[in-house]
Short mmCIF file of N, CA and C in Angstrom, two decimals:
data_model
loop_
_atom_site.label_atom_id
_atom_site.label_comp_id
_atom_site.label_asym_id
_atom_site.label_seq_id
_atom_site.Cartn_x
_atom_site.Cartn_y
_atom_site.Cartn_z
N MET J 1 2.94 -18.45 3.05
CA MET J 1 2.01 -17.69 3.84
C MET J 1 0.92 -17.34 2.62
N PRO J 2 -0.41 -17.58 3.11
CA PRO J 2 -1.43 -17.28 2.04
C PRO J 2 -1.45 -15.71 1.86
N GLU J 3 -1.94 -15.28 0.67
CA GLU J 3 -1.98 -14.04 0.14
C GLU J 3 -3.16 -13.18 1.12
N PRO J 4 -2.93 -12.04 1.52
CA PRO J 4 -4.14 -11.52 2.31
C PRO J 4 -5.19 -11.11 1.46
N THR J 5 -6.34 -11.10 2.12
CA THR J 5 -7.61 -10.92 1.33
C THR J 5 -8.37 -9.37 1.87
N ALA J 6 -9.12 -9.08 0.90
CA ALA J 6 -9.85 -7.94 1.48
C ALA J 6 -10.57 -7.99 2.88
N GLU J 7 -11.04 -9.25 3.03
CA GLU J 7 -11.81 -9.49 4.33
C GLU J 7 -10.79 -9.42 5.40
N ASP J 8 -9.49 -10.02 5.25
CA ASP J 8 -8.47 -9.82 6.12
C ASP J 8 -8.32 -8.29 6.55
N LEU J 9 -8.13 -7.62 5.43
CA LEU J 9 -7.85 -6.14 5.72
C LEU J 9 -9.11 -5.59 6.48
N ARG J 10 -10.35 -5.84 6.13
CA ARG J 10 -11.43 -5.38 6.95
C ARG J 10 -11.47 -5.61 8.16
N THR J 11 -11.00 -6.64 8.44
CA THR J 11 -10.98 -7.07 10.04
C THR J 11 -9.89 -6.27 10.72
N VAL J 12 -8.86 -5.89 9.99
CA VAL J 12 -7.90 -5.22 10.60
C VAL J 12 -8.58 -3.85 10.94
N THR J 13 -9.15 -3.41 9.98
CA THR J 13 -9.74 -1.92 10.13
C THR J 13 -10.77 -1.87 11.18
N GLU J 14 -11.44 -3.01 11.11
CA GLU J 14 -12.67 -3.13 12.17
C GLU J 14 -12.03 -3.26 13.67
N THR J 15 -10.94 -3.83 13.57
CA THR J 15 -10.43 -4.13 15.12
C THR J 15 -9.89 -2.68 15.52
N LEU J 16 -9.30 -1.83 14.57
CA LEU J 16 -8.78 -0.58 15.14
C LEU J 16 -10.03 0.35 15.30
N ALA J 17 -11.10 0.03 14.61
CA ALA J 17 -12.38 0.94 15.08
C ALA J 17 -12.92 0.42 16.36
N ARG J 18 -12.82 -0.75 16.72
CA ARG J 18 -13.22 -1.16 18.02
C ARG J 18 -12.15 -0.74 19.09
N LEU J 19 -10.97 -0.55 18.97
CA LEU J 19 -10.05 0.16 19.78
C LEU J 19 -10.47 1.33 19.98
N THR J 20 -10.71 2.08 18.89
CA THR J 20 -10.80 3.46 19.06
C THR J 20 -12.16 3.84 19.91
N ASP J 21 -13.15 2.97 19.62
CA ASP J 21 -14.39 3.02 20.55
C ASP J 21 -14.21 2.88 21.99
N TYR J 22 -13.22 1.71 22.06
CA TYR J 22 -12.87 1.38 23.58
C TYR J 22 -12.06 2.53 24.28
N LEU J 23 -11.11 3.11 23.47
CA LEU J 23 -10.35 4.43 24.02
C LEU J 23 -11.27 5.50 24.30
N ARG J 24 -12.34 5.62 23.53
CA ARG J 24 -13.15 6.90 23.80
C ARG J 24 -14.03 6.42 25.23
N SER J 25 -14.13 5.31 25.60
CA SER J 25 -14.80 5.00 26.90
C SER J 25 -14.36 5.35 28.15
N GLY J 26 -12.96 5.80 27.85
CA GLY J 26 -12.23 6.12 29.12
C GLY J 26 -11.68 5.08 30.01
N PRO J 27 -10.80 4.13 29.35
CA PRO J 27 -10.44 3.16 30.05
C PRO J 27 -9.24 3.66 31.08
N ASP J 28 -8.77 2.84 31.94
CA ASP J 28 -7.42 3.03 32.66
C ASP J 28 -6.42 3.31 31.80
N PRO J 29 -5.59 4.42 31.94
CA PRO J 29 -4.54 5.04 31.10
C PRO J 29 -3.28 3.71 30.86
N ASP J 30 -3.24 3.11 31.99
CA ASP J 30 -2.25 1.90 31.74
C ASP J 30 -2.55 0.90 30.83
N GLU J 31 -3.97 0.59 30.78
CA GLU J 31 -4.54 -0.29 29.96
C GLU J 31 -4.53 0.17 28.51
N ALA J 32 -4.97 1.64 28.46
CA ALA J 32 -4.88 2.27 27.20
C ALA J 32 -3.68 2.20 26.57
N LEU J 33 -2.50 2.58 27.15
CA LEU J 33 -1.17 2.63 26.94
C LEU J 33 -0.58 1.37 26.33
N ALA J 34 -1.09 0.29 26.94
CA ALA J 34 -0.63 -1.08 26.67
C ALA J 34 -1.14 -1.37 25.40
N LEU J 35 -2.36 -1.22 25.22
CA LEU J 35 -3.07 -1.64 23.91
C LEU J 35 -2.50 -0.84 22.68
N VAL J 36 -2.14 0.54 22.81
CA VAL J 36 -1.66 1.26 21.63
C VAL J 36 -0.14 0.94 21.34
N GLU J 37 0.45 0.40 22.36
CA GLU J 37 1.91 0.27 22.45
C GLU J 37 2.26 -0.35 21.16
N PRO J 38 1.70 -1.61 20.73
CA PRO J 38 2.16 -2.53 19.79
C PRO J 38 1.86 -1.56 18.36
N LEU J 39 0.82 -0.86 18.48
CA LEU J 39 0.69 -0.20 17.11
C LEU J 39 1.64 0.93 16.76
N LEU J 40 2.41 1.22 18.00
CA LEU J 40 3.32 2.30 17.58
C LEU J 40 4.76 1.87 17.89
N ASP J 41 4.93 0.66 17.76
CA ASP J 41 6.40 0.17 17.90
C ASP J 41 7.09 0.84 16.86
N GLU J 42 8.40 1.06 17.23
CA GLU J 42 9.45 1.80 16.38
C GLU J 42 9.65 1.12 15.24
N TYR J 43 9.67 -0.38 15.08
CA TYR J 43 10.21 -1.12 14.05
C TYR J 43 9.03 -1.97 13.41
N THR J 44 8.07 -2.08 14.00
CA THR J 44 6.90 -3.08 13.41
C THR J 44 5.55 -2.30 13.70
N GLY J 45 5.49 -0.94 14.16
CA GLY J 45 4.19 -0.43 14.37
C GLY J 45 3.42 -0.02 13.01
N LEU J 46 2.26 0.52 13.12
CA LEU J 46 1.72 0.93 12.01
C LEU J 46 2.33 2.04 11.13
N PRO J 47 2.78 3.12 11.63
CA PRO J 47 3.57 4.03 10.73
C PRO J 47 4.49 3.26 9.78
N VAL J 48 5.18 2.46 10.21
CA VAL J 48 6.26 1.88 9.58
C VAL J 48 5.82 0.88 8.45
N GLN J 49 4.68 0.05 9.02
CA GLN J 49 4.05 -1.03 8.04
C GLN J 49 3.34 -0.38 7.09
N PHE J 50 2.41 0.58 7.55
CA PHE J 50 2.00 1.20 6.42
C PHE J 50 2.71 2.06 5.14
N ALA J 51 3.69 2.87 5.90
CA ALA J 51 4.72 3.21 4.72
C ALA J 51 5.23 2.12 3.92
N ASP J 52 5.69 1.21 4.45
CA ASP J 52 6.10 -0.07 3.53
C ASP J 52 5.18 -0.62 2.56
N THR J 53 3.77 -0.59 2.92
CA THR J 53 2.68 -0.84 2.17
C THR J 53 2.59 0.06 1.01
N LEU J 54 2.44 1.30 1.31
CA LEU J 54 2.37 2.30 0.46
C LEU J 54 3.44 2.24 -0.75
N ARG J 55 4.71 2.04 -0.27
CA ARG J 55 5.89 1.83 -1.12
C ARG J 55 5.81 0.61 -2.08
N ALA J 56 5.33 -0.40 -1.43
CA ALA J 56 5.18 -1.68 -2.20
C ALA J 56 3.97 -1.43 -3.21
N LEU J 57 3.01 -0.83 -2.80
CA LEU J 57 1.82 -0.66 -3.84
C LEU J 57 2.30 0.34 -5.00
N VAL J 58 3.06 1.25 -4.56
CA VAL J 58 3.69 2.00 -5.81
C VAL J 58 4.32 1.36 -6.54
N ARG J 59 5.41 0.50 -6.15
CA ARG J 59 6.35 -0.41 -6.80
C ARG J 59 5.61 -1.32 -7.75
N ALA J 60 4.44 -1.94 -7.39
CA ALA J 60 3.56 -2.86 -8.09
C ALA J 60 2.97 -2.22 -9.16
N VAL J 61 2.35 -0.94 -8.97
CA VAL J 61 1.73 -0.35 -10.04
C VAL J 61 2.92 0.23 -11.04
N HIS J 62 3.89 0.92 -10.66
CA HIS J 62 5.06 1.40 -11.42
C HIS J 62 5.50 0.22 -12.25
N ASP J 63 5.80 -0.80 -11.67
CA ASP J 63 6.38 -1.88 -12.56
C ASP J 63 5.53 -2.79 -13.37
N HIS J 64 4.08 -2.49 -12.98
CA HIS J 64 3.32 -3.32 -14.09
C HIS J 64 3.30 -2.75 -15.43
N PRO J 65 3.59 -3.76 -16.47
CA PRO J 65 3.57 -3.46 -17.72
C PRO J 65 2.42 -2.75 -18.44
N ASP J 66 1.22 -2.68 -17.73
CA ASP J 66 -0.03 -1.98 -18.21
C ASP J 66 -0.21 -0.74 -17.70
N THR J 67 0.67 -0.22 -16.75
CA THR J 67 0.56 1.23 -16.22
C THR J 67 1.09 2.07 -17.11
N PRO J 68 0.26 3.11 -17.34
CA PRO J 68 0.58 4.26 -18.36
C PRO J 68 1.95 4.92 -18.17
N ARG J 69 2.63 5.08 -18.89
CA ARG J 69 3.98 5.96 -18.70
C ARG J 69 3.70 7.34 -19.18
N THR J 70 2.84 8.04 -18.47
CA THR J 70 2.39 9.40 -18.54
C THR J 70 2.89 10.33 -17.46
N THR J 71 2.79 11.70 -17.77
CA THR J 71 3.09 12.39 -16.76
C THR J 71 2.13 12.40 -15.57
N GLU J 72 0.96 12.33 -15.80
CA GLU J 72 -0.15 12.03 -14.66
C GLU J 72 0.23 10.93 -13.81
N ALA J 73 0.56 9.92 -14.60
CA ALA J 73 0.84 8.63 -13.87
C ALA J 73 2.13 8.64 -12.84
N GLY J 74 3.02 9.33 -13.46
CA GLY J 74 4.26 9.51 -12.73
C GLY J 74 3.93 10.67 -11.50
N LEU J 75 2.99 11.59 -11.63
CA LEU J 75 2.91 12.56 -10.59
C LEU J 75 2.04 11.61 -9.58
N LEU J 76 1.16 10.86 -9.79
CA LEU J 76 0.29 10.13 -8.95
C LEU J 76 1.19 9.19 -8.03
N ILE J 77 2.33 8.58 -8.76
CA ILE J 77 3.21 7.72 -8.14
C ILE J 77 4.04 8.44 -7.22
N ALA J 78 4.47 9.65 -7.66
CA ALA J 78 5.43 10.59 -6.54
C ALA J 78 4.60 11.02 -5.48
N GLN J 79 3.09 11.24 -5.78
CA GLN J 79 2.22 11.55 -4.52
C GLN J 79 2.30 10.49 -3.44
N VAL J 80 2.21 9.45 -3.88
CA VAL J 80 1.92 8.16 -3.07
C VAL J 80 3.36 7.83 -2.27
N ARG J 81 4.43 8.02 -3.04
CA ARG J 81 5.80 7.87 -2.46
C ARG J 81 5.90 9.08 -1.25
N ALA J 82 5.38 10.29 -1.69
CA ALA J 82 5.66 11.24 -0.68
C ALA J 82 4.73 10.95 0.62
N ALA J 83 3.45 10.35 0.36
CA ALA J 83 2.65 9.91 1.46
C ALA J 83 3.51 8.87 2.32
N ALA J 84 4.00 8.01 1.53
CA ALA J 84 4.72 6.89 2.26
C ALA J 84 5.80 7.56 3.32
N SER J 85 6.53 8.48 2.65
CA SER J 85 7.72 9.00 3.34
C SER J 85 7.05 9.83 4.61
N ALA J 86 5.96 10.37 4.39
CA ALA J 86 5.25 11.39 5.58
C ALA J 86 4.96 10.30 6.60
N GLN J 87 4.42 9.08 6.21
CA GLN J 87 3.79 8.17 6.98
C GLN J 87 5.01 7.59 7.82
N ALA J 88 6.06 7.42 7.22
CA ALA J 88 7.26 6.70 7.77
C ALA J 88 7.98 7.65 8.85
N ASP J 89 7.65 8.89 8.75
CA ASP J 89 8.02 10.05 9.65
C ASP J 89 7.40 9.87 10.96
N GLN J 90 6.15 9.01 10.79
CA GLN J 90 5.44 9.15 12.17
C GLN J 90 6.16 7.85 12.93
N HIS J 91 6.96 7.28 12.49
CA HIS J 91 7.60 6.11 13.53
C HIS J 91 7.93 6.74 14.87
N ALA J 92 8.33 7.90 14.98
CA ALA J 92 8.68 8.61 16.17
C ALA J 92 7.56 8.67 17.13
N LEU J 93 6.33 8.14 16.97
CA LEU J 93 5.20 8.50 17.93
C LEU J 93 5.51 7.55 19.00
N HIS J 94 6.27 6.45 18.96
CA HIS J 94 6.28 5.52 20.29
C HIS J 94 7.11 6.24 21.18
N TYR J 95 8.05 7.53 20.75
CA TYR J 95 8.53 8.23 21.63
C TYR J 95 7.56 9.04 22.66
N LEU J 96 6.55 9.53 21.91
CA LEU J 96 5.38 10.18 22.60
C LEU J 96 4.58 9.55 23.52
N LEU J 97 4.46 8.08 23.13
CA LEU J 97 3.83 7.16 23.98
C LEU J 97 4.57 6.93 25.35
N ASP J 98 5.91 6.86 25.21
CA ASP J 98 6.82 6.66 26.22
C ASP J 98 6.61 8.04 27.20
N ASP J 99 6.52 9.03 26.54
CA ASP J 99 6.36 10.56 27.30
C ASP J 99 5.07 10.51 27.97
N LEU J 100 3.96 9.81 27.30
CA LEU J 100 2.85 9.86 27.97
C LEU J 100 2.80 8.92 29.31
N ARG J 101 3.37 7.95 29.11
CA ARG J 101 3.47 6.94 30.20
C ARG J 101 4.24 7.68 31.39
N ASP J 102 5.32 8.20 30.94
CA ASP J 102 6.06 8.89 32.07
C ASP J 102 5.35 9.80 32.76
N LEU J 103 4.48 10.58 31.96
CA LEU J 103 3.69 11.68 32.62
C LEU J 103 2.73 11.15 33.46
N TYR J 104 2.00 10.15 32.93
CA TYR J 104 0.90 9.46 33.71
C TYR J 104 1.56 8.92 35.10
N GLU J 105 2.47 8.23 34.93
CA GLU J 105 3.11 7.73 36.20
C GLU J 105 3.55 8.85 37.33
N HIS J 106 4.33 9.83 36.72
CA HIS J 106 4.70 11.03 37.36
C HIS J 106 3.48 11.44 38.16
N GLY J 107 2.46 11.58 37.51
CA GLY J 107 1.16 12.36 37.92
C GLY J 107 0.53 11.49 39.14
N LEU J 108 0.76 10.14 38.93
CA LEU J 108 0.28 9.21 39.94
C LEU J 108 1.03 9.35 41.50
N VAL J 109 2.42 9.61 41.27
CA VAL J 109 3.19 9.76 42.20
C VAL J 109 2.96 11.08 42.99
N SER J 110 2.65 12.15 42.14
CA SER J 110 2.74 13.42 42.77
C SER J 110 1.17 13.66 43.36
N GLY J 111 0.15 12.91 42.90
CA GLY J 111 -1.10 12.89 43.43
C GLY J 111 -1.94 13.72 42.41
N PRO J 112 -3.59 13.89 42.88
CA PRO J 112 -4.38 14.53 42.03
C PRO J 112 -3.80 16.13 41.85
N GLY J 113 -4.31 16.90 40.86
CA GLY J 113 -4.34 18.10 40.90
C GLY J 113 -4.47 18.67 39.46
N CYS J 114 -4.29 19.98 39.36
CA CYS J 114 -4.40 20.44 37.88
C CYS J 114 -3.13 20.28 37.19
N ALA J 115 -3.30 19.40 35.94
CA ALA J 115 -1.93 19.13 35.28
C ALA J 115 -1.47 20.47 34.51
N TRP J 116 -2.32 21.37 34.16
CA TRP J 116 -1.90 22.48 33.61
C TRP J 116 -1.46 23.76 34.42
N CYS J 117 -1.60 23.39 35.65
CA CYS J 117 -1.12 24.71 36.69
C CYS J 117 0.36 24.18 37.01
N CYS J 118 0.86 23.06 36.81
CA CYS J 118 1.98 22.68 37.56
C CYS J 118 3.39 23.66 37.06
#
């Protein structure tokens, strides 16, 4: 597999920006949920992947012989590791997606009305 390039990653972020713009346009909820679902997959979604990426970054920096072995470097590495853990905790977002889908489907069955008054 070829090594990823900065351009590959720019393409990913541009695609996410296009998705955000599209979701802001008010698409059908079924379509919106279907588009976001792969991003929030419990095992391969963005929260898990990004957490793994941050951990791999920290490992590469920490293990590199030119990385200073200072208190400041140790604190920075610890902060990135903490951010990776916080990001990994977001893996449960897929449950919220399921709840949103259920809420939307329930609302279709019961008909229109004020969702806040139920």
